[in-house]
XYZ file of C-alpha atoms in Angstrom:
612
model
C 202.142 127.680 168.121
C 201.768 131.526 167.620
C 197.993 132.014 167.768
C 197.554 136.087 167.229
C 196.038 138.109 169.781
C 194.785 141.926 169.305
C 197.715 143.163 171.566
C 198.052 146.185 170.986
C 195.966 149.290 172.791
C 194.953 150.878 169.623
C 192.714 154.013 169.623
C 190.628 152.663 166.964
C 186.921 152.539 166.872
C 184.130 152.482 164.486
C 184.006 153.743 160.912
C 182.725 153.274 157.743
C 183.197 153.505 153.822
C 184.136 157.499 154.308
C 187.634 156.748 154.330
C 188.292 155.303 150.717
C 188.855 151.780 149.657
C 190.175 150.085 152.786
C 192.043 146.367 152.645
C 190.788 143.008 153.611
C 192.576 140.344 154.420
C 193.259 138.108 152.125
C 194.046 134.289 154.032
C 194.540 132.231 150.988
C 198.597 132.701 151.019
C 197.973 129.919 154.539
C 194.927 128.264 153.454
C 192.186 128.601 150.646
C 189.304 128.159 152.726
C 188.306 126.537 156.561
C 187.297 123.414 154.467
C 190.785 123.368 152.048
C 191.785 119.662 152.219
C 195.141 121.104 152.702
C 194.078 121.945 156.486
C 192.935 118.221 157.012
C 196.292 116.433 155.237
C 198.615 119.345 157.446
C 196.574 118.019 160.618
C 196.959 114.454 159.849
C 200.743 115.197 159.032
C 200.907 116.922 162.688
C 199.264 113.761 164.256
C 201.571 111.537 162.458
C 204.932 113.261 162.670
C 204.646 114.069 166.492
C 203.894 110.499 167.128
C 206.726 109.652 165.176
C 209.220 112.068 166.437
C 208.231 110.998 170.130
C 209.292 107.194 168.764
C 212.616 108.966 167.206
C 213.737 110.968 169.894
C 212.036 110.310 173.582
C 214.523 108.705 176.085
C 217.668 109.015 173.831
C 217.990 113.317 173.007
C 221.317 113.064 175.448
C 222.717 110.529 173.125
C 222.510 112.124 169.953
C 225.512 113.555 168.452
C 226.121 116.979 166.867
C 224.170 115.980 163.173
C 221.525 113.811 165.471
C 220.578 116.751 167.528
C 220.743 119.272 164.468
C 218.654 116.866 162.283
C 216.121 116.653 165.832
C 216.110 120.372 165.725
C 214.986 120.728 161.951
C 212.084 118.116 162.471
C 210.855 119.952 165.536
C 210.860 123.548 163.885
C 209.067 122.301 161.175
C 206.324 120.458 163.187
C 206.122 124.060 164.927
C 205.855 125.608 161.605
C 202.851 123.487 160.193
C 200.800 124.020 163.832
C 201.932 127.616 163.599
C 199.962 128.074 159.912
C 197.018 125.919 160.931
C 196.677 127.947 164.145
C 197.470 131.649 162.467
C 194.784 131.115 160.019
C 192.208 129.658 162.491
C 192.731 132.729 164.738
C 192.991 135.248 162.165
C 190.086 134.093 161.281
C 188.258 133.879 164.198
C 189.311 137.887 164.809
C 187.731 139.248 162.287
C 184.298 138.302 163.243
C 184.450 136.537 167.277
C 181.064 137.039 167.419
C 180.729 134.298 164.444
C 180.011 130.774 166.186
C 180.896 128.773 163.367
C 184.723 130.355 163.186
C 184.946 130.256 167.277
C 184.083 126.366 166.806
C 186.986 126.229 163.783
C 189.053 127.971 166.155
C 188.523 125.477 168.995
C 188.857 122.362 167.130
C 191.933 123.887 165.758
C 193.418 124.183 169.061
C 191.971 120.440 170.419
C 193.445 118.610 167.302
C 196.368 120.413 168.094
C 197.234 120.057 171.621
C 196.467 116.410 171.224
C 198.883 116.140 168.374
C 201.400 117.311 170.112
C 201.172 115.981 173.503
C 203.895 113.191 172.417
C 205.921 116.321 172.126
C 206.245 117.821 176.070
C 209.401 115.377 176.626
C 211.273 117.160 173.977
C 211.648 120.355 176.554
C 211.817 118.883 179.639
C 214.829 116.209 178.287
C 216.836 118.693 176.424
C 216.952 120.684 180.236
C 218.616 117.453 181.879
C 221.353 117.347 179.475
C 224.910 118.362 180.701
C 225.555 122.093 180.270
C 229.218 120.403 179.174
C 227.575 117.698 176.970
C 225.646 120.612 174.621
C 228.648 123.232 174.552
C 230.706 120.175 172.986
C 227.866 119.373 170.631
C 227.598 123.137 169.418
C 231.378 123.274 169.260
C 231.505 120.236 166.776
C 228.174 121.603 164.321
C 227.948 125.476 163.494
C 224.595 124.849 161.843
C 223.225 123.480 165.652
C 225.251 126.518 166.960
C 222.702 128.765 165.557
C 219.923 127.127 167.422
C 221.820 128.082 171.089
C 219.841 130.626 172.012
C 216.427 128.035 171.873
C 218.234 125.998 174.067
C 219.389 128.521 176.277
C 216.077 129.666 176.849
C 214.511 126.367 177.132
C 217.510 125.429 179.726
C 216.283 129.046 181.639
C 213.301 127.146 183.005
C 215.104 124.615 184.900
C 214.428 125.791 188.246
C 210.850 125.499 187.459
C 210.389 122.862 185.368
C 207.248 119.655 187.273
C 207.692 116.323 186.270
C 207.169 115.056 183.138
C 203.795 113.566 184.125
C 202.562 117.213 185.410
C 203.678 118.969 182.153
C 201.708 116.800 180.155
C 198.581 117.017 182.132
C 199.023 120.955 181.808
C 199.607 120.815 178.032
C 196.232 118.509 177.511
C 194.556 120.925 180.254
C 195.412 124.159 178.290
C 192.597 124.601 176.063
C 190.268 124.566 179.179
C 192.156 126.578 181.062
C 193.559 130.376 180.399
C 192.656 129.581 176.289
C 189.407 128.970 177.419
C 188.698 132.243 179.414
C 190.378 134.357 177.149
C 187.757 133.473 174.234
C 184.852 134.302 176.869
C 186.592 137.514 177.241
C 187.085 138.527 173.781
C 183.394 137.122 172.794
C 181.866 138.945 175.613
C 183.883 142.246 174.632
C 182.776 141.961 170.813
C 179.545 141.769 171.967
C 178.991 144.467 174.178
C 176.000 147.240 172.817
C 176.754 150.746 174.667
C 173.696 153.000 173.750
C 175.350 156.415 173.696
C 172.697 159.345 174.700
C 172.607 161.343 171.840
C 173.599 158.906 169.688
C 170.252 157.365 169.570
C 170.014 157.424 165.479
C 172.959 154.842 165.538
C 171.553 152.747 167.530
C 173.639 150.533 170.016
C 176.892 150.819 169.321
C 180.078 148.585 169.560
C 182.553 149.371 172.075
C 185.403 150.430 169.578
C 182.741 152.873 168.739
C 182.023 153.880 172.350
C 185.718 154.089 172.576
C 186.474 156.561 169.254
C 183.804 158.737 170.997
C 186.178 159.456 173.929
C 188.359 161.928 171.576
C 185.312 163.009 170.099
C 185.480 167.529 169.913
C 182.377 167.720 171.856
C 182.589 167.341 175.204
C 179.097 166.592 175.848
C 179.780 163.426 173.061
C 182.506 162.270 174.982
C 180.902 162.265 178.715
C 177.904 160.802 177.212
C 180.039 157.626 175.958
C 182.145 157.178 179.479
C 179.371 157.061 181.224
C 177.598 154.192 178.744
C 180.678 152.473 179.085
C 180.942 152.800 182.657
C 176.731 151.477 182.508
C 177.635 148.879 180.619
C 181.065 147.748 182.296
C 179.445 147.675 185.592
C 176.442 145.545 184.654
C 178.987 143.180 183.650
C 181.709 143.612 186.174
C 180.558 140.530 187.757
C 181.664 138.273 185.032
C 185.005 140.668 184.470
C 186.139 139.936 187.453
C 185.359 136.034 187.718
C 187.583 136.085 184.595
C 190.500 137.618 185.982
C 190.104 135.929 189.343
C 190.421 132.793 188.044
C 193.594 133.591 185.285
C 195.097 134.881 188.225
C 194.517 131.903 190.664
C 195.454 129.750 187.610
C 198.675 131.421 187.277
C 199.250 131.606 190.757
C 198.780 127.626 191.262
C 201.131 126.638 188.470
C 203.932 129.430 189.774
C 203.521 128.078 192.857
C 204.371 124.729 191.568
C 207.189 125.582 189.600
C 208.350 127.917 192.522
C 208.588 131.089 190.355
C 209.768 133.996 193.077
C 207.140 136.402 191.249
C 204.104 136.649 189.230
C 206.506 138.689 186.917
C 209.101 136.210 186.965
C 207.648 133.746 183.553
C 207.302 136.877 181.544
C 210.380 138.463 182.604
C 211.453 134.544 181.328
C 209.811 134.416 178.349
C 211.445 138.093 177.298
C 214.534 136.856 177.927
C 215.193 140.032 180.323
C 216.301 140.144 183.755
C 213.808 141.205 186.591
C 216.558 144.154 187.422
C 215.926 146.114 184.141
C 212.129 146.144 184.210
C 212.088 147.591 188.003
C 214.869 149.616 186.772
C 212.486 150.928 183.919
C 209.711 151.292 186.334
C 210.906 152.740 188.712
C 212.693 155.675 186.564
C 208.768 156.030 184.716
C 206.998 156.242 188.445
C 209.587 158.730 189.592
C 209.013 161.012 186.466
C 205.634 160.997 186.808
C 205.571 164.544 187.867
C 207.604 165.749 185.461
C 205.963 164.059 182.521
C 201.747 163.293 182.588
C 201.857 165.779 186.030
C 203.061 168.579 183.865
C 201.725 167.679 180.655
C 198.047 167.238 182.267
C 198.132 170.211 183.800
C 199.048 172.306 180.111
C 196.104 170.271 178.500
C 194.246 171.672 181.422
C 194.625 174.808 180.809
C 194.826 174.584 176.906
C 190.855 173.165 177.327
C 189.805 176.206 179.451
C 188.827 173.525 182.691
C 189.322 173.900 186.450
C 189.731 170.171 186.315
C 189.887 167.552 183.607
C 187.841 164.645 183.648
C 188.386 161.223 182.287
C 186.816 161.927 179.025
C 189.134 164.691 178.514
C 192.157 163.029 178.380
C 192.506 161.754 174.778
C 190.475 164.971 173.766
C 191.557 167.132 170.588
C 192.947 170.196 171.501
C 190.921 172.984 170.787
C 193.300 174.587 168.122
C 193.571 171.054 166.490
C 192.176 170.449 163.004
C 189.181 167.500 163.607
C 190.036 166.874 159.806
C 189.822 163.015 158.812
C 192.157 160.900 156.786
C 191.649 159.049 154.306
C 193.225 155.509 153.364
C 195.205 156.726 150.855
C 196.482 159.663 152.368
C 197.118 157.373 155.151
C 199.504 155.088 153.417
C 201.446 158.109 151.392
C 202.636 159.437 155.113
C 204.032 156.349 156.345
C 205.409 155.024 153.385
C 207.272 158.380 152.503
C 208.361 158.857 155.646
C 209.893 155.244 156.303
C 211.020 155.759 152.084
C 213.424 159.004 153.742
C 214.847 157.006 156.226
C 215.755 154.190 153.747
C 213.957 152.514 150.618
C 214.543 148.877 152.019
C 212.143 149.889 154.406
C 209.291 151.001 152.050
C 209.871 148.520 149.615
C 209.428 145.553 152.501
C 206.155 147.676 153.903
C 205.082 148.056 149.624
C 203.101 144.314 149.905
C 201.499 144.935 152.784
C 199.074 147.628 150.767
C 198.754 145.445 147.738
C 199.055 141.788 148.827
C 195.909 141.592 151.186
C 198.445 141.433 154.541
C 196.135 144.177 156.391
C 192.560 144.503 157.279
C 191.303 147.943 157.983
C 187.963 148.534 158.088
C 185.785 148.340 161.042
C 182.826 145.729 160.831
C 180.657 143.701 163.053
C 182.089 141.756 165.774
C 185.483 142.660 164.875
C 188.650 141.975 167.411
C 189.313 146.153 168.581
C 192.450 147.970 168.715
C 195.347 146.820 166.123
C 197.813 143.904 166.072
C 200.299 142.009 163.691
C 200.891 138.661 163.461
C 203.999 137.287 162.105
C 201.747 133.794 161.278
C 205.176 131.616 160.534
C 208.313 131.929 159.069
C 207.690 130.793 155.452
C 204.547 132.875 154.896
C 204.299 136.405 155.984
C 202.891 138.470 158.823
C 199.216 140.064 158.768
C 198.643 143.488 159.980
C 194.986 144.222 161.689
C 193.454 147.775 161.834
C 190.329 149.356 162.852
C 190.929 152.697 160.797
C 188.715 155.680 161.202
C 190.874 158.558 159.427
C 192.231 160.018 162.941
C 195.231 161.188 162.988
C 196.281 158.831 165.857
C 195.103 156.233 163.554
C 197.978 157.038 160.789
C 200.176 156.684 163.752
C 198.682 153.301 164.663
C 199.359 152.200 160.790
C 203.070 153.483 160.829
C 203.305 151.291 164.654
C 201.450 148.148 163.012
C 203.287 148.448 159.890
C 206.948 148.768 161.526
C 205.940 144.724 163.281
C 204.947 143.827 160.028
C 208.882 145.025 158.626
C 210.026 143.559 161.606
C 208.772 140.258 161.420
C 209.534 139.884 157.523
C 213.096 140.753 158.070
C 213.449 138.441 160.753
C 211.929 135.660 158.993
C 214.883 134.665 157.851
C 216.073 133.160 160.716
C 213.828 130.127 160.828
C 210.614 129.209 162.778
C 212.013 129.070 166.216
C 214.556 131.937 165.816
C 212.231 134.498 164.039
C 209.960 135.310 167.215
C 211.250 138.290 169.187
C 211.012 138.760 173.080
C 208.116 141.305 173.555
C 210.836 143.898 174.876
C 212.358 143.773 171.718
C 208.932 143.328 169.567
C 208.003 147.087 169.851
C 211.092 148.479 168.879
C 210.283 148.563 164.960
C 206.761 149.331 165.341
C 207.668 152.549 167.919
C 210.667 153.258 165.239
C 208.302 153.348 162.403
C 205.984 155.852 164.848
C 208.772 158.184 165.718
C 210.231 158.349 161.879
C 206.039 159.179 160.623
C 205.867 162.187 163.286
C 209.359 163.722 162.501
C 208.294 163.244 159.145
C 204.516 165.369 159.602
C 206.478 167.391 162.191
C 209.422 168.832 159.467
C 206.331 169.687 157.262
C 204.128 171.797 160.131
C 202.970 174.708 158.344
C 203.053 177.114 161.249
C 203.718 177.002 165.386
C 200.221 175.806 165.796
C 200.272 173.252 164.160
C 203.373 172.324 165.321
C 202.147 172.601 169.096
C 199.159 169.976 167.883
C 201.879 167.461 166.932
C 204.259 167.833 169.670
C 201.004 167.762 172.000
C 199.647 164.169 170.362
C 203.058 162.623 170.271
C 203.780 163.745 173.986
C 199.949 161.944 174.707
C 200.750 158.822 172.503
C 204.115 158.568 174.232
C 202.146 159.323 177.930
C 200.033 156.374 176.775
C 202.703 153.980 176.071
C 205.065 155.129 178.634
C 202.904 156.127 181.861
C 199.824 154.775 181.057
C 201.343 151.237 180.776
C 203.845 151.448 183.534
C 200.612 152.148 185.394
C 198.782 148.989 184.331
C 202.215 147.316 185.162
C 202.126 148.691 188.635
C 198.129 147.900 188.231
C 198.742 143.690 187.337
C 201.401 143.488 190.333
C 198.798 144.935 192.973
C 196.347 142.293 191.531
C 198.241 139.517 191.536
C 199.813 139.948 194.648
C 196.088 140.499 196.033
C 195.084 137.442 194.526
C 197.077 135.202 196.290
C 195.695 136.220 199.605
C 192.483 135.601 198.227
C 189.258 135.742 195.858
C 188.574 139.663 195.276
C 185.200 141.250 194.814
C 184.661 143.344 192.181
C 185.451 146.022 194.330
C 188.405 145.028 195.533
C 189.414 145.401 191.880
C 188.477 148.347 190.983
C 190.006 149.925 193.969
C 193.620 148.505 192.992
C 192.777 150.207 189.500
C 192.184 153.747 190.778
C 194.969 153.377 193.277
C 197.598 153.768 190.259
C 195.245 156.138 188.060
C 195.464 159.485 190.202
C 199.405 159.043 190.629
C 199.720 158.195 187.360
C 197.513 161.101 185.765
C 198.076 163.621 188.800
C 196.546 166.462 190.510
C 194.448 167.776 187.295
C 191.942 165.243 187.097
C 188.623 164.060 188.914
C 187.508 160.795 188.170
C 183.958 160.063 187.265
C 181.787 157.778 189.516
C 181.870 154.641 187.246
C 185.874 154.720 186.230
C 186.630 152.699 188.847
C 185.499 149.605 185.901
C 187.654 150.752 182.801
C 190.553 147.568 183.809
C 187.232 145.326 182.170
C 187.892 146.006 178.805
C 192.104 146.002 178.901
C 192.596 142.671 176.645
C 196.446 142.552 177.667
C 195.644 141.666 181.391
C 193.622 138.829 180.443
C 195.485 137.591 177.159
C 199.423 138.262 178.426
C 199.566 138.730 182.220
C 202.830 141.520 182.712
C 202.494 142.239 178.581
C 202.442 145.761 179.191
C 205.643 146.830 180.795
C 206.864 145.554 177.137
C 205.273 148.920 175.922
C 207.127 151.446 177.539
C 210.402 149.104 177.262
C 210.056 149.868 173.499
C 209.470 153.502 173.719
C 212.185 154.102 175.992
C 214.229 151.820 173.670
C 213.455 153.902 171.020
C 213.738 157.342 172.338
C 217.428 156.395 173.072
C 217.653 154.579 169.785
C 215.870 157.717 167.602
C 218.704 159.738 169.821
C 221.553 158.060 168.137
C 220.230 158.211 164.717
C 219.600 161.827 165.070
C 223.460 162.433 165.912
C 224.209 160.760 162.728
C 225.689 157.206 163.577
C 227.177 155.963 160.893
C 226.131 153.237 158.733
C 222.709 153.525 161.420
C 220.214 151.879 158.776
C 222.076 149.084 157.916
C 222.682 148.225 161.626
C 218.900 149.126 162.291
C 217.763 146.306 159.692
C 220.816 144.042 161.206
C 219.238 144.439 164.657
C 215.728 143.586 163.199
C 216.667 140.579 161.041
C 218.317 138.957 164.333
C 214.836 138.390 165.500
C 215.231 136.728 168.680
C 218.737 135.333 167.991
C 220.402 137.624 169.778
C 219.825 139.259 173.613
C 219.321 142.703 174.040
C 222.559 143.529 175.137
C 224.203 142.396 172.077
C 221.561 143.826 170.135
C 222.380 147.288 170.950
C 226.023 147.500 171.502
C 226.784 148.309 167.595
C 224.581 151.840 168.838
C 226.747 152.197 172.045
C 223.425 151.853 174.130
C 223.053 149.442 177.358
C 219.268 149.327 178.667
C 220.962 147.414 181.545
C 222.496 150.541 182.828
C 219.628 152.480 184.777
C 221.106 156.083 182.781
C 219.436 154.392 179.548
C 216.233 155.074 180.991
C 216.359 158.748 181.936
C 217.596 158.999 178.459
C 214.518 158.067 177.017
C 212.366 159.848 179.626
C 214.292 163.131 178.927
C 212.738 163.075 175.112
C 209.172 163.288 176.388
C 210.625 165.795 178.631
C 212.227 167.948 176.687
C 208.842 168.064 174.366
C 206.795 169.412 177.206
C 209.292 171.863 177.862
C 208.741 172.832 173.773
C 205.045 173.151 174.797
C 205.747 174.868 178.471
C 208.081 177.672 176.220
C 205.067 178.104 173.446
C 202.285 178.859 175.849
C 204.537 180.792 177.968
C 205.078 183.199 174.527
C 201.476 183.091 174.235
């Protein structure tokens, strides 16, 4: 049951009406309102049809035959599909105002009824993993339309080795909501609600942290040291409760991995991307050791470009001094990406056209509003929801193009069903970083003059530093904590020193780091939400890069085995998924060919200033 969560890192913040008519969602394509009597009959169908399912199938799924199992398989994607719609609206709901009691309490009850509808369903995993591997190869031989569902089973079957009893996995299904569901809804409440009062900014008044944030690549560099420091004030007056919450997730995590003897804290996500532990170390170990030749080098160049003996932390995401501060408006916004994914093929615009018109995104910034950007693919026979919080940056077009590419993603591959549709998180950012790259080359073709062309190759090189290095360190960040963890409960200091231990090699040798930084892991949602999320980041970029690299050297027929790749959704591993492009991410070259893009646009940079 897909339940969306504000995943991705946005740089969004705080805006207003300035920016023309900005979208709302509009929910009514899942339900007409929290009180529809369509919610109530889908919840008494859930209650009803698990029971019944449970009386159909529990004891007996290694007697069925090839039609009995496909006929089981149909039932159970559809009972997915009706939680799925009840549980996307509840929680799209909920994130556009958390700090809204009544639609936290809709929210909840959502997820109560639910869990305790489908309790009767936990033997349905745990029996189709004691089947013979010999018993379901014959079954998929005999039934073509079962065939198609191998790759479920497969990666139900991959949790074998850590699979309790079936006693255990039902107390940890009715436990859920009380557990990590439960701590991640203090986290996002408490977030919503923080008030940062900004000196200087006094005629605001408090302001949000997606506010405080947008002020960090504000021109003025007194604006942007004023808003660290309120967010480091305001981060360490409630670093107490920060790191209670991610104490316990990770003890939590650490008790059940320890029962289903998982090798590695890693080891369920690597799982539940359906990638093996070997090419994630592979990929971060390639992004540590080209640190220095990446944010080392580019650092140093932003250094210089700002006229500072050393950079600070509020001068990282900083415009450039020769960069138009120029805002965007909506409009403007949408003509960019839509023209630039309309030159790389029409399909593409004409699947992103609804989006704008249909009431699939929400833009605007408001009160007690998830931050950062996300989209949610809700289920298979509705469509996906986009979630912005524009402010007419640049960076925020980018975000659009990146939120907009999921959205194409996950509309293409709802066509392969409920359980099929949902890609692996390595694979889920390969659309949305396509759609990024294909809106810069587009804005970078058009660059006036060579300054303006340095601004863009400078913000793409920082957006890729972000999703690249910046995660890789958070990666690197997670391991240290977990690892920690399990030797014991650690003090908020103990946290924050893990944190800055992978910030100066990360960043390098051009920044000092203010007192108070040592907090900024509070507000990073993917830690708490989707422990080991973030590696998934720079897996896309890299992806990507070497993808973008292909398409540039004129593959043929590339678009039509671009939307191929996307409509498999998560049919189809990643090493099948990128053969037709002649690209392996399994071989540990794939990597430095991704790395070498980044590269090779700080040497563009290096060769401008050096010409002055």
């Amino acid at each position: 049951m897909r339940t969306p969560s504000p995943f991705h890192d946005a740089n969004a913040s705080a805006g207003g009406k300035s920016f023309g008519d900005l979208p709302e969602w509009d929910l009514s394509d899942l339900y007409a309102a929290p009180d529809a009597p369509e919610i109530e009959r889908d919840l008494d169908w859930l209650d009803a049809e698990c029971r019944s399912f449970a009386a159909d199938y529990e004891g007996k799924l290694a007697e069925l035959d090839a039609a009995g199992m496909r006929d089981c398989i149909h039932r159970y994607e559809k009972i997915d599909s009706v939680a799925g719609r009840v549980m996307s609206y509840a929680g799209l709901r909920y994130y556009q105002k958390t700090t809204d009691t009544g639609r936290a309490k809709f929210l909840s009850d959502a997820q109560d009824r639910i869990t305790n509808a489908t309790t009767p369903l936990v033997f349905f995993s745990l029996e189709v993993n004691r089947i013979e591997d010999a018993r379901l190869d014959a079954l998929f031989a005999q039934d073509d339309a079962l065939a198609r569902y191998r790759p479920i089973f497969e990666r139900l079957r991959a949790m074998r080795p850590h699979q309790l009893s079936d006693e255990l996995e039902r107390f940890l299904h009715d436990q859920s909501v009380v557990g990590a569901a439960a701590w991640n809804r203090l986290f996002d409440e408490t977030i919503a609600g923080l008030e940062f009062d900004v000196e200087g900014e006094e005629a605001e008044g408090p302001l949000g942290i997606e506010a405080t944030l947008n002020l960090l690549s504000d021109p003025d560099r007194t604006r942007r040291e004023a808003a660290a420091q309120a967010l480091a004030r305001v981060f360490g007056k409630n670093i107490a409760l920060f790191a209670r919450v991610h104490n316990t997730l990770a003890k939590e995590k650490e008790v059940e991995d320890r029962w289903r003897n998982m090798p590695s804290p890693q080891t369920g996500r690597h799982l539940a991307n359906h990638v093996e532990p070997e090419v994630v170390e592979a990929l971060r170990d390639a992004v540590v050791a080209a640190y220095p030749r990446l944010s080392h080098r580019y650092y140093e160049l932003k250094r210089k470009w700002l006229g500072l003996d050393k950079l600070e932390v509020w001068d990282r995401n900083a415009p450039l001094p020769m960069e138009d501060p120029r805002q965007v408006d909506w409009d403007e916004a949408r003509e960019t990406v839509m023209t630039a994914y309309a030159d790389f093929s029409p399909k593409m615009a004409e699947i992103a056209e609804p989006f704008f018109d249909k009431g699939w995104i929400d833009a605007g910034v408001k009160p007690g509003k998830a931050p950062g950007a996300f989209a949610h693919p809700t289920v298979a026979d509705a469509h996906p929801y986009v979630m912005l919080n524009y402010l007419g940056k640049p960076r925020d077009v980018m975000t659009l193009a990146h939120e907009l590419g999921h959205g194409v993603h996950q509309v293409l591959a709802a066509g392969q069903g409920e359980l099929l549709s949902s890609t692996p998180l390595t694979l889920a950012e390969t659309a949305s970083v396509f759609g990024e790259m294909l809106t810069f080359r587009k804005l970078l073709s058009q660059a006036p003059d060579a300054n303006a062309r340095k601004v863009l190759l400078a913000g793409k090189v920082e957006d890729m530093i972000n999703t690249v290095v910046r995660q890789i360190a958070f990666y690197d960040f997670e391991c240290k904590l977990h690892d920690a963890r399990r030797k014991g409960e650690l003090t908020p200091d103990d946290i924050n020193a893990l944190w800055m231990s992978v910030q100066g090699e990360s960043l390098g040798d051009a920044f000092t780091f203010m007192d108070g930084y040592e907090t900024f892991w509070a507000y990073v949602p993917h830690f708490v939400h989707s422990p080991f999320y973030v590696y998934a980041y720079a897996f896309g970029d890299g992806l990507v890069n070497a993808l973008y690299a292909v398409y540039e050297e004129g593959n043929p027929d590339f678009q039509e085995k671009y939307f191929e790749m996307l409509r498999a959704g998560g049919s189809k591993h990643h090493k099948e998924l990128l053969a037709p492009f002649g690209l392996d991410a399994s071989d540990p070259a794939f990597w430095d060919k991704g790395l070498s893009m980044i590269e090779g646009m700080i040497d563009e940079l290096e060769a401008m200033e050096a010409q002055g």
